GROMACS .gro file of N, CA and C in nm:
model
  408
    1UNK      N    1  -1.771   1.968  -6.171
    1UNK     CA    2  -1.822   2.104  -6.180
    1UNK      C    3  -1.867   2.128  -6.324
    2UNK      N    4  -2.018   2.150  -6.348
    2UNK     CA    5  -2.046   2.190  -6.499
    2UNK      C    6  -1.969   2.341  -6.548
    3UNK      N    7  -1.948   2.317  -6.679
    3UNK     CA    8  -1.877   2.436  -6.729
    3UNK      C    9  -1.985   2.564  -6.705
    4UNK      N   10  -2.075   2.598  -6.688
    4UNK     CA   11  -2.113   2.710  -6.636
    4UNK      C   12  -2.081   2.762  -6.485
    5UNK      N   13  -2.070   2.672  -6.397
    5UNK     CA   14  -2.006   2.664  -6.212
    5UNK      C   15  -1.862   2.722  -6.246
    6UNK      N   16  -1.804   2.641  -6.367
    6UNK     CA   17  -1.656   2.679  -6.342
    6UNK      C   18  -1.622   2.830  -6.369
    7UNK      N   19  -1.701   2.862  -6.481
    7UNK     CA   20  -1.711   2.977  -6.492
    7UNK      C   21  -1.720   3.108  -6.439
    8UNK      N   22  -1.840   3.048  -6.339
    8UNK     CA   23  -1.836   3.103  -6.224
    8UNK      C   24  -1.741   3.123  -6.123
    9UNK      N   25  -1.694   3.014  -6.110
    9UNK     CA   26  -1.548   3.019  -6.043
    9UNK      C   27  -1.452   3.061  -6.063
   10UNK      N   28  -1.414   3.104  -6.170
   10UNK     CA   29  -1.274   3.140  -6.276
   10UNK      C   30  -1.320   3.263  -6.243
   11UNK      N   31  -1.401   3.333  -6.240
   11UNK     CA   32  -1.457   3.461  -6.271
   11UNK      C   33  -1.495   3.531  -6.109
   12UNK      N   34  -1.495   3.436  -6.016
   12UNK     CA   35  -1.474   3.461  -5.852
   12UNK      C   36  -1.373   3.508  -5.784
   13UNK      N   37  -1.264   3.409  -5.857
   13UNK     CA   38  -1.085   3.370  -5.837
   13UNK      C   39  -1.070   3.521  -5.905
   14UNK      N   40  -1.067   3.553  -6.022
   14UNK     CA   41  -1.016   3.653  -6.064
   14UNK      C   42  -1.028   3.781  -6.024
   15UNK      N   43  -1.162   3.806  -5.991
   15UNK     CA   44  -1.233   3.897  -5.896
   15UNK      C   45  -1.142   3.923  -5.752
   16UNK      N   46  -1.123   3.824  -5.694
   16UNK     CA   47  -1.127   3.785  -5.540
   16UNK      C   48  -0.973   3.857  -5.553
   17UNK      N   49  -0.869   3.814  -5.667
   17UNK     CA   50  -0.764   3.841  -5.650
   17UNK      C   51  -0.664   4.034  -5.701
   18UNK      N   52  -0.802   4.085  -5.723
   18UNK     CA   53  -0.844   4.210  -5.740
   18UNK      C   54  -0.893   4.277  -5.615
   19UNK      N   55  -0.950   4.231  -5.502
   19UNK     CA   56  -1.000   4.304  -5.395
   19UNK      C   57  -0.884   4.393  -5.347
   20UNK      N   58  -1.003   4.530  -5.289
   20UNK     CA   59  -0.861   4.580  -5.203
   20UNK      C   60  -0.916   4.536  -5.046
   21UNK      N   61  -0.819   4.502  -4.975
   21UNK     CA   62  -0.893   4.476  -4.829
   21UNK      C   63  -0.770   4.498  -4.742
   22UNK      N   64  -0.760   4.593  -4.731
   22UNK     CA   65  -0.625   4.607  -4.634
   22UNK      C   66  -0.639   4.643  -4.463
   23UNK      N   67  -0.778   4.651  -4.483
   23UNK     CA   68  -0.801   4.689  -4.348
   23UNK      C   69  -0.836   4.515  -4.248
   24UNK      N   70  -0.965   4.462  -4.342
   24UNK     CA   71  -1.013   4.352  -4.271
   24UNK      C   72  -0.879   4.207  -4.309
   25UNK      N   73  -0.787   4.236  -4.413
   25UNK     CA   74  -0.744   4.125  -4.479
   25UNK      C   75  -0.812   4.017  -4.491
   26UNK      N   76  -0.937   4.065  -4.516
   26UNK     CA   77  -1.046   3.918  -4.598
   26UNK      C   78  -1.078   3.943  -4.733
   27UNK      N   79  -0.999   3.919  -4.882
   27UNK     CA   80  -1.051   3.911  -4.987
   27UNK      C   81  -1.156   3.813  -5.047
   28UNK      N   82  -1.232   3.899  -5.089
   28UNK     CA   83  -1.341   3.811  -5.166
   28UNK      C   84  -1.423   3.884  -5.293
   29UNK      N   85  -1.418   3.731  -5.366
   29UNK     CA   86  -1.457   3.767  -5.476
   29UNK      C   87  -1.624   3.701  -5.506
   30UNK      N   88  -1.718   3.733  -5.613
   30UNK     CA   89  -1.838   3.690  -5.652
   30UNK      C   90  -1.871   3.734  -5.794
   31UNK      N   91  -1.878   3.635  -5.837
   31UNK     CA   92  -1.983   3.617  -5.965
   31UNK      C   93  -2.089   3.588  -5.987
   32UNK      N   94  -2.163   3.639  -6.088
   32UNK     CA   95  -2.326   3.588  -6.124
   32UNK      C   96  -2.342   3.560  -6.258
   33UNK      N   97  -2.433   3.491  -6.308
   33UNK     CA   98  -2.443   3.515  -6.458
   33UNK      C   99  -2.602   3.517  -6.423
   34UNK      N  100  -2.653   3.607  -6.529
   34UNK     CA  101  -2.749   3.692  -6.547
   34UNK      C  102  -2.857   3.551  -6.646
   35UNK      N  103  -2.940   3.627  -6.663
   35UNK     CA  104  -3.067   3.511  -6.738
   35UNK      C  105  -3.043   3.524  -6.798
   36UNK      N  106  -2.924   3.593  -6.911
   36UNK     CA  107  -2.890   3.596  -7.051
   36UNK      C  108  -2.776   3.519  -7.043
   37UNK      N  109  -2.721   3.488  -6.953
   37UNK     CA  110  -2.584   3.421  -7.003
   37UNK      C  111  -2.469   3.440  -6.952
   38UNK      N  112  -2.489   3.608  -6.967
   38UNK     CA  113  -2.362   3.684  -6.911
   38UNK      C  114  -2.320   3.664  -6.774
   39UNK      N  115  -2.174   3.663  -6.785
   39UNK     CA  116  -2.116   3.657  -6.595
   39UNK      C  117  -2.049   3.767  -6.578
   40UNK      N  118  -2.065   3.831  -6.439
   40UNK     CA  119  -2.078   3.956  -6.407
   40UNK      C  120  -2.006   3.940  -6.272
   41UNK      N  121  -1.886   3.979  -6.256
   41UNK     CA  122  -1.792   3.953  -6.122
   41UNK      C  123  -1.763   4.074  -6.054
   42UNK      N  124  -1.737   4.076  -5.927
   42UNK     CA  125  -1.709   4.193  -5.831
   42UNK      C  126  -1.653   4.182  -5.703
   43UNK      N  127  -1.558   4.223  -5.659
   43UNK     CA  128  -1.514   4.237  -5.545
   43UNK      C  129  -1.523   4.283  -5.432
   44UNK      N  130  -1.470   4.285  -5.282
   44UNK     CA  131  -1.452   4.347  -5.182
   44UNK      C  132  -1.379   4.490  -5.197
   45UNK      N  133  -1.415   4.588  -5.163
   45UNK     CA  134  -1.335   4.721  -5.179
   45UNK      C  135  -1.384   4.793  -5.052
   46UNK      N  136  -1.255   4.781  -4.973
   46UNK     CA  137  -1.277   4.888  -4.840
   46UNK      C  138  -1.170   5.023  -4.816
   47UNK      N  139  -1.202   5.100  -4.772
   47UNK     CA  140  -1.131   5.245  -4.766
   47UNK      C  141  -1.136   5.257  -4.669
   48UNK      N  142  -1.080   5.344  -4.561
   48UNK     CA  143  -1.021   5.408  -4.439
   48UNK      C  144  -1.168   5.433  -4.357
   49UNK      N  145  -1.249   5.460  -4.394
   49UNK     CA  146  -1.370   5.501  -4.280
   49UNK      C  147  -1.453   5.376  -4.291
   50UNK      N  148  -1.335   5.226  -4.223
   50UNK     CA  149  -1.425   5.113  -4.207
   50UNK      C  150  -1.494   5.067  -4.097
   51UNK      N  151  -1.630   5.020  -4.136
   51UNK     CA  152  -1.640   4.974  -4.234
   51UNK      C  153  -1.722   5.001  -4.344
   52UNK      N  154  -1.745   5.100  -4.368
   52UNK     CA  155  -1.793   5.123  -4.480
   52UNK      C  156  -1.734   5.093  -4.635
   53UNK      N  157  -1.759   4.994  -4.670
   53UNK     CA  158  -1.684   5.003  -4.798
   53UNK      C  159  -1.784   4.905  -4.907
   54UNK      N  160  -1.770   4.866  -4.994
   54UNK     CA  161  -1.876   4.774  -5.031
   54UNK      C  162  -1.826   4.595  -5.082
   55UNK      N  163  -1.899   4.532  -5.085
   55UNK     CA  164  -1.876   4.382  -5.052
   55UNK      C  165  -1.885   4.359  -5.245
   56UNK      N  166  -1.828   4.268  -5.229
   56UNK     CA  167  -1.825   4.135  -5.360
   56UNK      C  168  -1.966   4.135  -5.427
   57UNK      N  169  -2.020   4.076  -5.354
   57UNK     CA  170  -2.155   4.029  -5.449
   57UNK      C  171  -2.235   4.177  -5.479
   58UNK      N  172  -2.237   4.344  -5.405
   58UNK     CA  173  -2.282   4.419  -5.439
   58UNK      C  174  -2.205   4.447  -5.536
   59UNK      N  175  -2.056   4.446  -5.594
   59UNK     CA  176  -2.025   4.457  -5.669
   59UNK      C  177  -2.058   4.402  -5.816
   60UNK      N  178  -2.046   4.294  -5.797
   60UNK     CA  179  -2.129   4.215  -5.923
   60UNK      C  180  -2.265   4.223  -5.956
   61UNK      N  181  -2.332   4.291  -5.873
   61UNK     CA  182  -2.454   4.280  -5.882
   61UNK      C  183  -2.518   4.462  -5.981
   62UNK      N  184  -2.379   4.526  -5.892
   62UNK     CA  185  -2.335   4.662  -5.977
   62UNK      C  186  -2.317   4.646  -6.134
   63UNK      N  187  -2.210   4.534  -6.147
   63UNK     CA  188  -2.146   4.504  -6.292
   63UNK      C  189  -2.278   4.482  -6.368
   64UNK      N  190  -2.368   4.394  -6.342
   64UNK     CA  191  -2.459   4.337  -6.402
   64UNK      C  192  -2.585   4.412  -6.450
   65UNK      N  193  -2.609   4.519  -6.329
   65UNK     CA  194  -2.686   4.623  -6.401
   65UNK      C  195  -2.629   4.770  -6.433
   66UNK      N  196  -2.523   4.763  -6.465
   66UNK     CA  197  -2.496   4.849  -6.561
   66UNK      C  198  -2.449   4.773  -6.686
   67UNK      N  199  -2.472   4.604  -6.689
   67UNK     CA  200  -2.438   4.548  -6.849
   67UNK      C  201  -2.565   4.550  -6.865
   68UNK      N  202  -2.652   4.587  -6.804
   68UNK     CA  203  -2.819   4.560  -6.860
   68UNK      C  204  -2.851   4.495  -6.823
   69UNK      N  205  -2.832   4.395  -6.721
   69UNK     CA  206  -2.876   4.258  -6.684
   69UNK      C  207  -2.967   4.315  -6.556
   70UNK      N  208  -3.082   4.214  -6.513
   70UNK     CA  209  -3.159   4.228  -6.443
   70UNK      C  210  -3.200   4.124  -6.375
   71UNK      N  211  -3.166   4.007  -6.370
   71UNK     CA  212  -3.200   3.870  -6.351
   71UNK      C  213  -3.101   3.815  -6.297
   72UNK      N  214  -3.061   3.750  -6.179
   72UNK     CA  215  -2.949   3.680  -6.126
   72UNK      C  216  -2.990   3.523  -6.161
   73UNK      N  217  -2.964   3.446  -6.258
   73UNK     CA  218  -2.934   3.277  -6.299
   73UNK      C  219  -2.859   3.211  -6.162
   74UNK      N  220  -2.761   3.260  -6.118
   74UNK     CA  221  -2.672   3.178  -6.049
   74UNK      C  222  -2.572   3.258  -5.969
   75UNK      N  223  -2.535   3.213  -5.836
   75UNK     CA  224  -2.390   3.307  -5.815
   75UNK      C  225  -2.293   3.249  -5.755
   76UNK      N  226  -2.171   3.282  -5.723
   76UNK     CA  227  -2.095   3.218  -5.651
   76UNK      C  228  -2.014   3.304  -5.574
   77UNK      N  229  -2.004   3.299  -5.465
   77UNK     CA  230  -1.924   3.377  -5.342
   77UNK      C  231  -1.722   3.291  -5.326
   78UNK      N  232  -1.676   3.368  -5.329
   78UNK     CA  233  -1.516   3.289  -5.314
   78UNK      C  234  -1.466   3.382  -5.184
   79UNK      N  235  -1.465   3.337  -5.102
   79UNK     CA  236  -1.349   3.389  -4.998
   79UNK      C  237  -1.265   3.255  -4.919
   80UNK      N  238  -1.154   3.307  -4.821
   80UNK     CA  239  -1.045   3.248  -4.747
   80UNK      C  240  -1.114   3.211  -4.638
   81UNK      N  241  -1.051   3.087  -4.561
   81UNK     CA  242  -1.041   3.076  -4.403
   81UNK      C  243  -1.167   2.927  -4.440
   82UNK      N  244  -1.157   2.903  -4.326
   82UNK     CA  245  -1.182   2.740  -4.288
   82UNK      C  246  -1.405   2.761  -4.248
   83UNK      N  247  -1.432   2.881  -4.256
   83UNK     CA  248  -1.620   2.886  -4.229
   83UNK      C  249  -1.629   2.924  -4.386
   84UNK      N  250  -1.681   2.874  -4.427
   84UNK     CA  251  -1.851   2.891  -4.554
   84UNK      C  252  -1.851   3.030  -4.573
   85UNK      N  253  -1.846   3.083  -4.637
   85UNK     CA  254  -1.815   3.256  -4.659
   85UNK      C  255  -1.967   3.270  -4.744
   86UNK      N  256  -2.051   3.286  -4.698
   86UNK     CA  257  -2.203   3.303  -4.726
   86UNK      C  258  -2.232   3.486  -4.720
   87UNK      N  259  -2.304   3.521  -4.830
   87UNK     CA  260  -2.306   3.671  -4.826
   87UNK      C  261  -2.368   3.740  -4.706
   88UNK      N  262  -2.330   3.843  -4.716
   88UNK     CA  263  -2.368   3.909  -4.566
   88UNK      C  264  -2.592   3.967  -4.579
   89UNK      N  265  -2.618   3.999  -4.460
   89UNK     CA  266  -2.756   4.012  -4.474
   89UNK      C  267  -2.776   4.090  -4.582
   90UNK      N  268  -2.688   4.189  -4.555
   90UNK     CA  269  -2.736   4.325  -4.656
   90UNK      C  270  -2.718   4.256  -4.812
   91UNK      N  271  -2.628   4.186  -4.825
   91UNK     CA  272  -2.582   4.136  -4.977
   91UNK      C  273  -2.706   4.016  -5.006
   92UNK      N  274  -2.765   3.984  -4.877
   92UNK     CA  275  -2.912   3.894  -4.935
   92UNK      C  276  -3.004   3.942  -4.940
   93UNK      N  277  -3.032   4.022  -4.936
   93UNK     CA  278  -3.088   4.138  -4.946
   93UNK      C  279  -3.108   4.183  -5.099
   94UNK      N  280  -2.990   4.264  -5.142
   94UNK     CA  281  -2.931   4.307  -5.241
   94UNK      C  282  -2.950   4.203  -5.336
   95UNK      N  283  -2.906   4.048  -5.329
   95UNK     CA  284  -2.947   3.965  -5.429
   95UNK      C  285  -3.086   3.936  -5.428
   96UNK      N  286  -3.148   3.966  -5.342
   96UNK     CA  287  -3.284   3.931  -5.378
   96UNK      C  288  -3.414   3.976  -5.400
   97UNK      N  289  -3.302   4.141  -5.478
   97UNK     CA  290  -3.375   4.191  -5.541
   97UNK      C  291  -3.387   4.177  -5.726
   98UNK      N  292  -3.309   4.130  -5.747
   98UNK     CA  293  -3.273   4.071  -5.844
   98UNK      C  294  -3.271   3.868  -5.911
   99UNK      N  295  -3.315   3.816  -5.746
   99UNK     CA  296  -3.343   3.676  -5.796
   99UNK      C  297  -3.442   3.619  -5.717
  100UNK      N  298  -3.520   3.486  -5.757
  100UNK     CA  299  -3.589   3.438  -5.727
  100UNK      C  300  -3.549   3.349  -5.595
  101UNK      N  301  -3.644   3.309  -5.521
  101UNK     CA  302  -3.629   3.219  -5.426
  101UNK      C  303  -3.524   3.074  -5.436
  102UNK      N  304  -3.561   3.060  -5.579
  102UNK     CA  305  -3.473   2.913  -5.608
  102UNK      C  306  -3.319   2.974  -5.663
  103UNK      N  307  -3.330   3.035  -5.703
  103UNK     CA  308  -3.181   3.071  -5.765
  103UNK      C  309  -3.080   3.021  -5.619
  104UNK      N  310  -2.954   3.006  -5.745
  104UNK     CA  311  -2.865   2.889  -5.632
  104UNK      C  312  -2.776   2.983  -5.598
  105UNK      N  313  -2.732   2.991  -5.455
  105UNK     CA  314  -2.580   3.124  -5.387
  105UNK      C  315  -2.486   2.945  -5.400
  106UNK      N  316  -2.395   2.968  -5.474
  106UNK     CA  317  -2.269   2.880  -5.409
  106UNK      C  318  -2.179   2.965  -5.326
  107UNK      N  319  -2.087   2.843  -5.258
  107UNK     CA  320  -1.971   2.947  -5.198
  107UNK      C  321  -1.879   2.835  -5.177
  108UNK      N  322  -1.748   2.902  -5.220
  108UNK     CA  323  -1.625   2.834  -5.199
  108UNK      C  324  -1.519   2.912  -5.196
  109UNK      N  325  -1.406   2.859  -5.186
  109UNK     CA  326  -1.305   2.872  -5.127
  109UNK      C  327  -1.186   2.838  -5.243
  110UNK      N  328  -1.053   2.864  -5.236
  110UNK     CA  329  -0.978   2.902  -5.359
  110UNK      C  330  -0.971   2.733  -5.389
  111UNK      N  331  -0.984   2.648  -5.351
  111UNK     CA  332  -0.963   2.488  -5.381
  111UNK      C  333  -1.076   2.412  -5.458
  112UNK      N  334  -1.181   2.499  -5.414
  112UNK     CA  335  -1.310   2.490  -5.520
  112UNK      C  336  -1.456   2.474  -5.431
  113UNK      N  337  -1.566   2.466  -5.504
  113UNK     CA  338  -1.722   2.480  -5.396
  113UNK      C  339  -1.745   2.398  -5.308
  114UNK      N  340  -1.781   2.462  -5.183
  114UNK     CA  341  -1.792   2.374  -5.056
  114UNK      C  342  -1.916   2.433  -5.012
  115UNK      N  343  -2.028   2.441  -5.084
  115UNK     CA  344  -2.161   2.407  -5.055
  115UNK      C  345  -2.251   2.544  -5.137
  116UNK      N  346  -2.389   2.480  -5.124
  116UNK     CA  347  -2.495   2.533  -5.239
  116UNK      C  348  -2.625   2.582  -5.165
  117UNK      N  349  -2.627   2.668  -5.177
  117UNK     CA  350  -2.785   2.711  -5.106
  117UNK      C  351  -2.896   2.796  -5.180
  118UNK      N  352  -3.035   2.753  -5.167
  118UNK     CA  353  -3.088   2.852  -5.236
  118UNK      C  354  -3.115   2.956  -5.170
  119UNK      N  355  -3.126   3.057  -5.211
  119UNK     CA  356  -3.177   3.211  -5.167
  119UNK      C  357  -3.292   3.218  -5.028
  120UNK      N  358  -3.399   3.107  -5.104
  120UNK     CA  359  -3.504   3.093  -4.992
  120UNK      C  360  -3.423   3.053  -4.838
  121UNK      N  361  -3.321   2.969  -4.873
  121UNK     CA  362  -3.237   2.871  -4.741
  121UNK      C  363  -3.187   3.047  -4.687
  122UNK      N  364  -3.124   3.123  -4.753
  122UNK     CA  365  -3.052   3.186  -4.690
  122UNK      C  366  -3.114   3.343  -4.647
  123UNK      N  367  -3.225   3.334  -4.688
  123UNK     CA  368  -3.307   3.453  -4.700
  123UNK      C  369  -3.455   3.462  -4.714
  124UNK      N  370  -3.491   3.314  -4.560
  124UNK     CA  371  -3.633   3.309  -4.571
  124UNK      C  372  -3.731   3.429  -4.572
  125UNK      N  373  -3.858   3.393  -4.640
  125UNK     CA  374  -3.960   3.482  -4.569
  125UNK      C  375  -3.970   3.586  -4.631
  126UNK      N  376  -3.840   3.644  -4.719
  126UNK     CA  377  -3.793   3.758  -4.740
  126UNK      C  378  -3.920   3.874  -4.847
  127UNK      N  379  -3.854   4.020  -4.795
  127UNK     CA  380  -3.937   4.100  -4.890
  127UNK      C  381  -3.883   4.169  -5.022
  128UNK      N  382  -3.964   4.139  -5.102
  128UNK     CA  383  -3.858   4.124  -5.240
  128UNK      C  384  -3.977   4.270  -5.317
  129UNK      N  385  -3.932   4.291  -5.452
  129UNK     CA  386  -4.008   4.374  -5.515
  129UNK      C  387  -4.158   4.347  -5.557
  130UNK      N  388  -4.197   4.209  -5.533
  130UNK     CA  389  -4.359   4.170  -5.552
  130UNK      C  390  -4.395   4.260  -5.445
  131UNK      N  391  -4.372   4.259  -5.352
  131UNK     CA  392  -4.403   4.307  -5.206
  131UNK      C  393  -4.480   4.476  -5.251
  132UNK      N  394  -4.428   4.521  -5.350
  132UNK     CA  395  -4.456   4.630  -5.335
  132UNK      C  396  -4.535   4.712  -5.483
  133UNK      N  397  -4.576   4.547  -5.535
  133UNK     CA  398  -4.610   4.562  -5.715
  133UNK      C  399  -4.573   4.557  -5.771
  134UNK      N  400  -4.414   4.549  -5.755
  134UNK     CA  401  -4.313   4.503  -5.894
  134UNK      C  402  -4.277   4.357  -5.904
  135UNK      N  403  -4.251   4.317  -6.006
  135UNK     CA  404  -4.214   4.207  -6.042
  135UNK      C  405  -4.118   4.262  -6.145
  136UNK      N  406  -3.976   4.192  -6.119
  136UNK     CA  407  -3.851   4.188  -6.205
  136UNK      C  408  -3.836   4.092  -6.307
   0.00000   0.00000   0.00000
């Protein structure tokens, strides 16, 4: 694992072990580091009128633009249980408003990464802010 992945990971784990999830008992954590460098982590947080509550990677993706960051470099998803914990539509969505087609989603599990996808893999076709004249 290059020391920027681990980073990512350290910063997933720590996250993940911060969630509140008392309803679904699925904690999960996600990190990103931004085109500057910075890593930007966030959790699962659900409340009583579920499911409404908000996911991991919107969280980090929260952290990151309120550090100023605008650019997703990289991310990594950490949750439990024996399936690939891959972000939900809305959270590919959400990341891809902020990253490019190639940018890499990892996802693993507390033992370490069990697979790599790019954005395009997980969010073909998709409509991003060019779509509408912006470019990020």
């Amino acid at each position: 694992m290059s020391p920027e992945l681990a980073r990512l990971f350290e910063a997933a784990r720590a996250a993940q072990a911060r969630a509140y999830a008392p309803y679904s008992g699925f904690p999960v954590g996600a990190a990103l580091r931004d085109a500057g460098g910075a890593v930007y982590a966030g959790c699962n947080v659900e409340n009583a009128a579920y499911p409404v509550g908000t996911c991991a990677e919107a969280g980090a993706i929260a952290a990151m633009a309120a550090g100023g960051g605008r650019a997703i470099a990289e991310m990594l998803v950490l949750g439990p249980g024996p399936g690939l914990v891959t972000p939900c539509g809305a959270c590919r969505q959400r990341i891809r408003e902020f990253a490019g087609p190639d940018v890499i989603i990892h996802v693993a599990d507390g033992a370490g990464v069990r697979g790599a996808f790019t954005l395009a893999t997980l969010l073909p076709e998709s409509f991003g802010p060019e779509n509408l004249g912006r470019h990020v």
